[in-house]
Amino acid sequence: MHRLAPLLSWIIILPASASGGDPVAAVVDSTLGTAGDRIRQYAFDGDDATSYATSATPGENDSVSLVFDEPVLVKSVEVRTGGPDGAGRLDVGSLEGSSDGKSFERLAGFGDGLAKAEPGRALRAIRVLPGKDAKGPLAVREIVVDSEPALKRFAYPVEVVVDEVDAPAMRGWAENAAKACERSYGLINEALRSDGFRAARVIRLSLKDGIDVPAFASGNRITGSVKWFQDHPDDVGAMIHETTHVVQRYRGRGNPGWLVEGVADYVRFILYEPQNIGGLNPRTARYDQSYRVTARFLDYINRKYDKEFVLKLNRAMRRGDYSDDLFKESTGKSKAELGEEWRATLQK
Ligand SMILES: [Zn+2]
């Protein structure tokens, strides 16, 4: 074993010195629409079998870009085009890079469906500019970037498509909310991961008149109230809550409503926007009060007893075999006992 020690320390040191910080998030933007379910994020999901397909033939000013949250040192970039049948392959046009995300310069040209470059400098974005000679819709199979720090690829690709918006002035709000939901999809799916489960890849979001709740989810659709979001434009978190319901995809009828909502608000208020959870009344708070109060209770169990408790709860509710025994299995205590114990901590 001793002979391994130098090797082990080498292995441990190497990634630390080469990583250069946390992975940087990126967004796939396109001036063109999406063909069916071949969503934009497929261009950057690390999977060569999926591709983003544009809904129309690119014109002279159309582009598909990958915009990073902050500049990264791009050592190399390769863009592979063409779907599984070869359709959408790009043999004209250029690959461009930008240090500020606004002005672009050419890095390489496309040939045989491929463009490759080694910029060796800090970039904020890259884009594919097919130009006026593109012959049909474009398919971007994969953008491969070697950078420092690394970029975060889409492990859970999704596109939140804005459908009907009853108030035209609210379309911009809806588009922004859709982007926030796309951006948080990795967080939601990681929090609710379970073996063999694959969440929706396309979610439709509408804002309608005459909805008597802020928002609700049904299957892969989210519907929000025009009036609610006109009056509460900061409440994007409500859409994160609904996106969580889409990902939960609980079919079982035996799932307690307070836990279904508690898990959705756990994702929203413990993970997504903890700064907005607000206060609670320790005298009246009950573990099964649902929504953000239950979210706090679940967080308590996760922290004190079992950091996989919410994962286990989610897995059981998704399978439809939820039972109160889950609390006992993870903590040795009943949910009522845990509820009292948790409430006592609030009064301190
Ligand atoms: Zn809900």
Tab-separated table of C-alpha atoms and ligand atoms in Angstrom:
chain	number	residue	atom	x	y	z
A	1	MET	CA	0.000	0.000	0.000
A	2	HIS	CA	2.848	2.330	0.834
A	3	ARG	CA	4.200	2.167	-2.665
A	4	LEU	CA	0.924	3.602	-3.917
A	5	ALA	CA	1.125	6.723	-1.837
A	6	PRO	CA	3.186	8.883	-4.228
A	7	LEU	CA	0.933	7.883	-7.105
A	8	LEU	CA	-2.203	8.735	-5.145
A	9	SER	CA	-0.967	12.152	-4.187
A	10	TRP	CA	-0.125	12.787	-7.824
A	11	ILE	CA	-3.639	11.831	-8.849
A	12	ILE	CA	-5.143	14.087	-6.211
A	13	ILE	CA	-2.945	17.074	-6.972
A	14	LEU	CA	-3.337	16.978	-10.736
A	15	PRO	CA	-7.058	17.757	-11.046
A	16	ALA	CA	-6.808	20.486	-8.430
A	17	SER	CA	-4.098	22.337	-10.318
A	18	ALA	CA	-5.677	21.772	-13.717
A	19	SER	CA	-9.324	22.513	-12.928
A	20	GLY	CA	-9.031	26.266	-12.429
A	21	GLY	CA	-12.344	26.704	-10.647
A	22	ASP	CA	-15.961	25.608	-10.874
A	23	PRO	CA	-17.439	24.845	-14.279
A	24	VAL	CA	-19.026	27.864	-15.925
A	25	ALA	CA	-22.628	27.655	-17.120
A	26	ALA	CA	-23.533	28.408	-20.723
A	27	VAL	CA	-26.669	29.042	-22.750
A	28	VAL	CA	-27.430	27.928	-26.294
A	29	ASP	CA	-29.075	30.780	-28.178
A	30	SER	CA	-30.484	30.697	-31.665
A	31	THR	CA	-32.043	33.247	-33.965
A	32	LEU	CA	-34.008	30.353	-35.456
A	33	GLY	CA	-36.720	28.195	-33.944
A	34	THR	CA	-36.501	24.563	-32.926
A	35	ALA	CA	-37.631	21.689	-35.136
A	36	GLY	CA	-39.941	19.519	-33.039
A	37	ASP	CA	-38.211	18.069	-30.006
A	38	ARG	CA	-34.661	18.530	-31.308
A	39	ILE	CA	-33.997	21.205	-28.721
A	40	ARG	CA	-31.196	23.769	-28.553
A	41	GLN	CA	-29.457	22.264	-25.531
A	42	TYR	CA	-28.785	19.068	-27.525
A	43	ALA	CA	-25.990	21.075	-29.178
A	44	PHE	CA	-24.117	21.055	-25.876
A	45	ASP	CA	-25.118	17.935	-23.963
A	46	GLY	CA	-21.996	15.837	-24.541
A	47	ASP	CA	-24.030	13.358	-26.583
A	48	ASP	CA	-23.205	12.962	-30.271
A	49	ALA	CA	-26.422	11.034	-30.837
A	50	THR	CA	-28.627	14.091	-30.260
A	51	SER	CA	-28.642	17.324	-32.204
A	52	TYR	CA	-30.298	20.716	-32.236
A	53	ALA	CA	-32.233	21.203	-35.472
A	54	THR	CA	-33.363	24.628	-36.631
A	55	SER	CA	-36.952	24.989	-37.761
A	56	ALA	CA	-35.959	26.895	-40.911
A	57	THR	CA	-33.125	27.364	-43.366
A	58	PRO	CA	-30.690	29.926	-41.950
A	59	GLY	CA	-30.464	33.282	-43.669
A	60	GLU	CA	-27.504	35.587	-43.904
A	61	ASN	CA	-27.842	36.969	-40.361
A	62	ASP	CA	-28.920	33.842	-38.530
A	63	SER	CA	-26.701	32.191	-35.978
A	64	VAL	CA	-26.542	29.570	-33.249
A	65	SER	CA	-24.417	30.618	-30.312
A	66	LEU	CA	-23.063	29.260	-27.079
A	67	VAL	CA	-22.811	32.116	-24.581
A	68	PHE	CA	-20.826	31.574	-21.386
A	69	ASP	CA	-21.798	33.164	-18.052
A	70	GLU	CA	-18.271	34.538	-17.828
A	71	PRO	CA	-15.220	34.510	-20.080
A	72	VAL	CA	-13.188	31.282	-20.143
A	73	LEU	CA	-9.837	30.523	-21.707
A	74	VAL	CA	-10.794	28.522	-24.797
A	75	LYS	CA	-7.992	26.190	-25.809
A	76	SER	CA	-9.926	24.475	-28.550
A	77	VAL	CA	-13.420	24.366	-29.961
A	78	GLU	CA	-14.986	21.974	-32.404
A	79	VAL	CA	-18.484	22.187	-33.846
A	80	ARG	CA	-19.970	19.044	-35.382
A	81	THR	CA	-23.033	19.441	-37.563
A	82	GLY	CA	-25.482	17.098	-39.233
A	83	GLY	CA	-28.104	14.827	-37.702
A	84	PRO	CA	-28.057	11.033	-37.619
A	85	ASP	CA	-29.047	10.806	-41.293
A	86	GLY	CA	-26.547	13.490	-42.298
A	87	ALA	CA	-29.276	16.083	-42.830
A	88	GLY	CA	-28.493	19.576	-41.628
A	89	ARG	CA	-24.780	19.229	-42.233
A	90	LEU	CA	-23.001	22.511	-42.714
A	91	ASP	CA	-20.356	22.791	-45.415
A	92	VAL	CA	-20.345	26.572	-45.676
A	93	GLY	CA	-20.264	29.411	-43.194
A	94	SER	CA	-18.020	30.102	-40.272
A	95	LEU	CA	-17.310	29.536	-36.619
A	96	GLU	CA	-16.778	32.786	-34.740
A	97	GLY	CA	-15.624	33.790	-31.275
A	98	SER	CA	-16.243	36.837	-29.111
A	99	SER	CA	-14.406	38.110	-26.070
A	100	ASP	CA	-17.288	40.331	-24.933
A	101	GLY	CA	-20.308	38.414	-26.233
A	102	LYS	CA	-21.119	41.240	-28.644
A	103	SER	CA	-18.561	41.596	-31.420
A	104	PHE	CA	-17.450	38.400	-33.112
A	105	GLU	CA	-14.501	37.460	-35.262
A	106	ARG	CA	-13.901	34.445	-37.432
A	107	LEU	CA	-12.150	31.441	-35.892
A	108	ALA	CA	-12.552	28.867	-38.665
A	109	GLY	CA	-14.628	27.867	-41.669
A	110	PHE	CA	-16.890	24.840	-42.027
A	111	GLY	CA	-15.975	21.929	-44.248
A	112	ASP	CA	-17.366	18.389	-44.270
A	113	GLY	CA	-19.800	19.397	-41.557
A	114	LEU	CA	-17.070	20.373	-39.139
A	115	ALA	CA	-15.280	23.477	-37.871
A	116	LYS	CA	-12.301	23.428	-35.541
A	117	ALA	CA	-10.208	26.148	-33.978
A	118	GLU	CA	-7.643	26.672	-31.251
A	119	PRO	CA	-8.225	30.268	-30.127
A	120	GLY	CA	-5.994	30.047	-27.034
A	121	ARG	CA	-7.588	33.138	-25.507
A	122	ALA	CA	-10.440	34.236	-23.268
A	123	LEU	CA	-13.839	34.141	-24.958
A	124	ARG	CA	-17.322	34.940	-23.745
A	125	ALA	CA	-19.193	33.293	-26.620
A	126	ILE	CA	-18.815	31.337	-29.814
A	127	ARG	CA	-21.284	31.132	-32.663
A	128	VAL	CA	-22.040	29.283	-35.838
A	129	LEU	CA	-22.825	31.597	-38.723
A	130	PRO	CA	-24.087	29.513	-41.644
A	131	GLY	CA	-24.223	32.508	-44.004
A	132	LYS	CA	-26.458	33.010	-46.992
A	133	ASP	CA	-25.449	29.805	-48.774
A	134	ALA	CA	-26.940	27.303	-46.334
A	135	LYS	CA	-29.137	24.884	-48.270
A	136	GLY	CA	-31.549	23.746	-45.597
A	137	PRO	CA	-32.225	23.732	-41.863
A	138	LEU	CA	-29.134	23.321	-39.730
A	139	ALA	CA	-28.428	20.510	-37.256
A	140	VAL	CA	-25.779	21.172	-34.599
A	141	ARG	CA	-24.798	17.796	-33.217
A	142	GLU	CA	-22.240	18.842	-30.653
A	143	ILE	CA	-20.125	21.780	-29.650
A	144	VAL	CA	-16.969	20.542	-27.940
A	145	VAL	CA	-15.030	23.120	-25.949
A	146	ASP	CA	-11.788	22.529	-24.099
A	147	SER	CA	-11.484	25.467	-21.747
A	148	GLU	CA	-10.203	26.732	-18.449
A	149	PRO	CA	-12.330	26.655	-16.361
A	150	ALA	CA	-14.428	23.978	-18.030
A	151	LEU	CA	-17.941	24.730	-19.254
A	152	LYS	CA	-20.952	22.974	-17.753
A	153	ARG	CA	-22.681	20.851	-20.382
A	154	PHE	CA	-26.394	20.096	-20.202
A	155	ALA	CA	-26.758	16.844	-18.310
A	156	TYR	CA	-30.555	17.316	-18.374
A	157	PRO	CA	-31.343	19.053	-21.646
A	158	VAL	CA	-34.645	20.880	-21.807
A	159	GLU	CA	-36.446	23.564	-23.721
A	160	VAL	CA	-39.188	25.569	-22.085
A	161	VAL	CA	-41.314	26.823	-24.947
A	162	VAL	CA	-43.557	29.810	-24.414
A	163	ASP	CA	-46.951	28.989	-25.873
A	164	GLU	CA	-50.000	31.156	-25.477
A	165	VAL	CA	-49.757	34.410	-23.567
A	166	ASP	CA	-53.126	36.102	-23.143
A	167	ALA	CA	-51.523	39.510	-22.458
A	168	PRO	CA	-49.034	40.436	-25.207
A	169	ALA	CA	-47.164	42.739	-22.793
A	170	MET	CA	-46.357	39.703	-20.624
A	171	ARG	CA	-44.638	37.692	-23.362
A	172	GLY	CA	-41.228	39.072	-22.429
A	173	TRP	CA	-41.799	38.119	-18.806
A	174	ALA	CA	-42.796	34.615	-19.878
A	175	GLU	CA	-39.674	34.266	-22.066
A	176	ASN	CA	-37.484	35.286	-19.133
A	177	ALA	CA	-39.237	32.882	-16.785
A	178	ALA	CA	-38.776	30.104	-19.363
A	179	LYS	CA	-35.047	30.846	-19.460
A	180	ALA	CA	-34.853	30.733	-15.652
A	181	CYS	CA	-36.586	27.338	-15.672
A	182	GLU	CA	-34.197	26.024	-18.349
A	183	ARG	CA	-31.247	27.285	-16.353
A	184	SER	CA	-32.463	25.596	-13.160
A	185	TYR	CA	-33.349	22.285	-14.785
A	186	GLY	CA	-30.029	20.691	-13.822
A	187	LEU	CA	-30.488	21.722	-10.191
A	188	ILE	CA	-34.050	20.365	-10.091
A	189	ASN	CA	-33.152	17.089	-11.784
A	190	GLU	CA	-30.123	16.523	-9.570
A	191	ALA	CA	-32.257	17.071	-6.468
A	192	LEU	CA	-34.877	14.608	-7.774
A	193	ARG	CA	-32.716	12.050	-9.561
A	194	SER	CA	-33.645	8.380	-9.516
A	195	ASP	CA	-32.382	5.389	-11.471
A	196	GLY	CA	-33.800	5.011	-14.939
A	197	PHE	CA	-35.814	8.221	-14.771
A	198	ARG	CA	-35.672	10.675	-17.627
A	199	ALA	CA	-37.436	13.994	-17.221
A	200	ALA	CA	-39.354	15.835	-19.941
A	201	ARG	CA	-37.204	17.450	-22.625
A	202	VAL	CA	-39.834	19.889	-23.827
A	203	ILE	CA	-42.035	21.872	-21.449
A	204	ARG	CA	-44.717	24.288	-22.622
A	205	LEU	CA	-45.455	27.407	-20.635
A	206	SER	CA	-48.541	29.581	-21.032
A	207	LEU	CA	-49.927	32.618	-19.261
A	208	LYS	CA	-53.694	32.828	-19.235
A	209	ASP	CA	-56.534	34.981	-18.010
A	210	GLY	CA	-59.024	33.626	-15.516
A	211	ILE	CA	-56.679	31.275	-13.641
A	212	ASP	CA	-57.568	31.314	-9.946
A	213	VAL	CA	-54.169	30.112	-8.661
A	214	PRO	CA	-50.764	31.707	-9.461
A	215	ALA	CA	-49.759	28.716	-11.590
A	216	PHE	CA	-50.203	24.983	-12.030
A	217	ALA	CA	-48.528	22.117	-13.847
A	218	SER	CA	-50.186	19.310	-15.739
A	219	GLY	CA	-48.023	16.728	-17.471
A	220	ASN	CA	-45.361	18.700	-19.318
A	221	ARG	CA	-47.366	21.901	-19.377
A	222	ILE	CA	-47.187	24.859	-17.036
A	223	THR	CA	-49.954	27.437	-16.958
A	224	GLY	CA	-49.660	30.691	-15.075
A	225	SER	CA	-52.123	33.455	-14.281
A	226	VAL	CA	-51.571	36.646	-16.294
A	227	LYS	CA	-52.917	38.716	-13.415
A	228	TRP	CA	-50.750	37.058	-10.758
A	229	PHE	CA	-47.514	37.597	-12.656
A	230	GLN	CA	-48.476	41.116	-13.706
A	231	ASP	CA	-48.915	41.885	-9.995
A	232	HIS	CA	-45.925	39.763	-8.855
A	233	PRO	CA	-43.275	39.999	-11.594
A	234	ASP	CA	-40.564	38.915	-9.133
A	235	ASP	CA	-42.266	35.590	-8.510
A	236	VAL	CA	-40.228	33.608	-11.067
A	237	GLY	CA	-39.713	31.082	-8.267
A	238	ALA	CA	-43.360	30.043	-8.683
A	239	MET	CA	-42.396	28.794	-12.163
A	240	ILE	CA	-39.442	26.904	-10.669
A	241	HIS	CA	-41.945	25.271	-8.300
A	242	GLU	CA	-44.122	24.246	-11.261
A	243	THR	CA	-41.121	23.007	-13.233
A	244	THR	CA	-40.308	20.844	-10.227
A	245	HIS	CA	-43.803	19.323	-10.466
A	246	VAL	CA	-43.108	18.465	-14.118
A	247	VAL	CA	-39.889	16.731	-13.058
A	248	GLN	CA	-41.516	14.965	-10.089
A	249	ARG	CA	-43.917	13.216	-12.442
A	250	TYR	CA	-45.623	11.450	-9.549
A	251	ARG	CA	-48.297	9.132	-10.836
A	252	GLY	CA	-49.126	7.380	-7.575
A	253	ARG	CA	-52.383	8.288	-5.896
A	254	GLY	CA	-51.124	7.484	-2.415
A	255	ASN	CA	-48.728	10.421	-2.252
A	256	PRO	CA	-49.664	12.882	0.486
A	257	GLY	CA	-50.334	16.303	-1.024
A	258	TRP	CA	-48.391	18.121	1.699
A	259	LEU	CA	-45.259	16.120	0.799
A	260	VAL	CA	-45.667	16.599	-2.954
A	261	GLU	CA	-45.863	20.362	-2.376
A	262	GLY	CA	-43.208	20.218	0.333
A	263	VAL	CA	-40.710	18.618	-2.051
A	264	ALA	CA	-41.537	21.180	-4.763
A	265	ASP	CA	-40.934	24.015	-2.316
A	266	TYR	CA	-37.836	22.262	-0.961
A	267	VAL	CA	-36.347	22.592	-4.444
A	268	ARG	CA	-37.605	26.140	-4.755
A	269	PHE	CA	-36.817	27.606	-1.334
A	270	ILE	CA	-34.011	25.467	0.048
A	271	LEU	CA	-32.057	25.060	-3.194
A	272	TYR	CA	-33.133	27.712	-5.718
A	273	GLU	CA	-33.935	30.844	-3.728
A	274	PRO	CA	-33.189	30.317	-0.016
A	275	GLN	CA	-33.017	34.094	0.458
A	276	ASN	CA	-36.759	34.320	-0.247
A	277	ILE	CA	-38.132	31.659	2.076
A	278	GLY	CA	-39.289	34.258	4.614
A	279	GLY	CA	-40.103	33.771	8.275
A	280	LEU	CA	-42.439	31.336	9.962
A	281	ASN	CA	-44.400	31.266	13.179
A	282	PRO	CA	-42.842	28.694	15.519
A	283	ARG	CA	-46.072	28.433	17.509
A	284	THR	CA	-48.288	27.447	14.616
A	285	ALA	CA	-45.795	25.780	12.259
A	286	ARG	CA	-46.660	22.164	11.537
A	287	TYR	CA	-44.506	19.684	9.616
A	288	ASP	CA	-47.456	18.779	7.390
A	289	GLN	CA	-48.426	22.372	6.683
A	290	SER	CA	-47.275	21.844	3.082
A	291	TYR	CA	-45.299	24.182	0.796
A	292	ARG	CA	-42.404	26.092	2.325
A	293	VAL	CA	-43.098	25.072	5.921
A	294	THR	CA	-42.828	21.398	5.016
A	295	ALA	CA	-39.799	22.315	2.885
A	296	ARG	CA	-38.060	23.506	6.050
A	297	PHE	CA	-39.034	20.306	7.848
A	298	LEU	CA	-37.566	18.187	5.032
A	299	ASP	CA	-34.409	20.286	5.093
A	300	TYR	CA	-34.133	19.617	8.841
A	301	ILE	CA	-34.313	15.829	8.294
A	302	ASN	CA	-31.908	16.034	5.362
A	303	ARG	CA	-29.365	17.910	7.449
A	304	LYS	CA	-29.739	16.135	10.767
A	305	TYR	CA	-30.457	12.523	9.828
A	306	ASP	CA	-30.070	11.555	6.213
A	307	LYS	CA	-28.750	13.780	3.449
A	308	GLU	CA	-30.524	11.550	0.928
A	309	PHE	CA	-33.909	11.776	2.593
A	310	VAL	CA	-35.511	13.990	-0.039
A	311	LEU	CA	-34.036	11.771	-2.775
A	312	LYS	CA	-35.565	8.701	-1.126
A	313	LEU	CA	-38.888	10.430	-0.621
A	314	ASN	CA	-38.922	11.498	-4.259
A	315	ARG	CA	-38.014	8.038	-5.482
A	316	ALA	CA	-40.809	6.430	-3.496
A	317	MET	CA	-43.413	8.989	-4.575
A	318	ARG	CA	-42.311	8.654	-8.199
A	319	ARG	CA	-42.636	4.880	-8.026
A	320	GLY	CA	-45.953	5.175	-6.230
A	321	ASP	CA	-44.903	3.169	-3.180
A	322	TYR	CA	-44.651	5.951	-0.606
A	323	SER	CA	-45.184	4.947	2.990
A	324	ASP	CA	-44.811	6.798	6.305
A	325	ASP	CA	-42.225	4.136	7.189
A	326	LEU	CA	-39.715	6.121	5.128
A	327	PHE	CA	-39.364	8.563	8.001
A	328	LYS	CA	-38.612	5.752	10.433
A	329	GLU	CA	-36.154	4.062	8.085
A	330	SER	CA	-34.072	7.212	7.737
A	331	THR	CA	-34.355	8.585	11.267
A	332	GLY	CA	-35.679	5.898	13.629
A	333	LYS	CA	-38.567	8.226	14.433
A	334	SER	CA	-42.127	8.712	13.230
A	335	LYS	CA	-43.034	11.796	11.243
A	336	ALA	CA	-45.066	13.118	14.185
A	337	GLU	CA	-42.110	12.697	16.544
A	338	LEU	CA	-39.838	14.399	14.038
A	339	GLY	CA	-42.394	17.169	13.634
A	340	GLU	CA	-42.349	17.907	17.373
A	341	GLU	CA	-38.565	17.724	17.508
A	342	TRP	CA	-38.257	20.108	14.553
A	343	ARG	CA	-40.781	22.546	16.038
A	344	ALA	CA	-38.819	22.663	19.296
A	345	THR	CA	-35.746	23.815	17.360
A	346	LEU	CA	-37.746	26.740	15.929
A	347	GLN	CA	-38.623	28.112	19.351
A	348	LYS	CA	-35.043	28.513	20.465
B	1	ZN	ZN	-47.382	22.967	-6.283
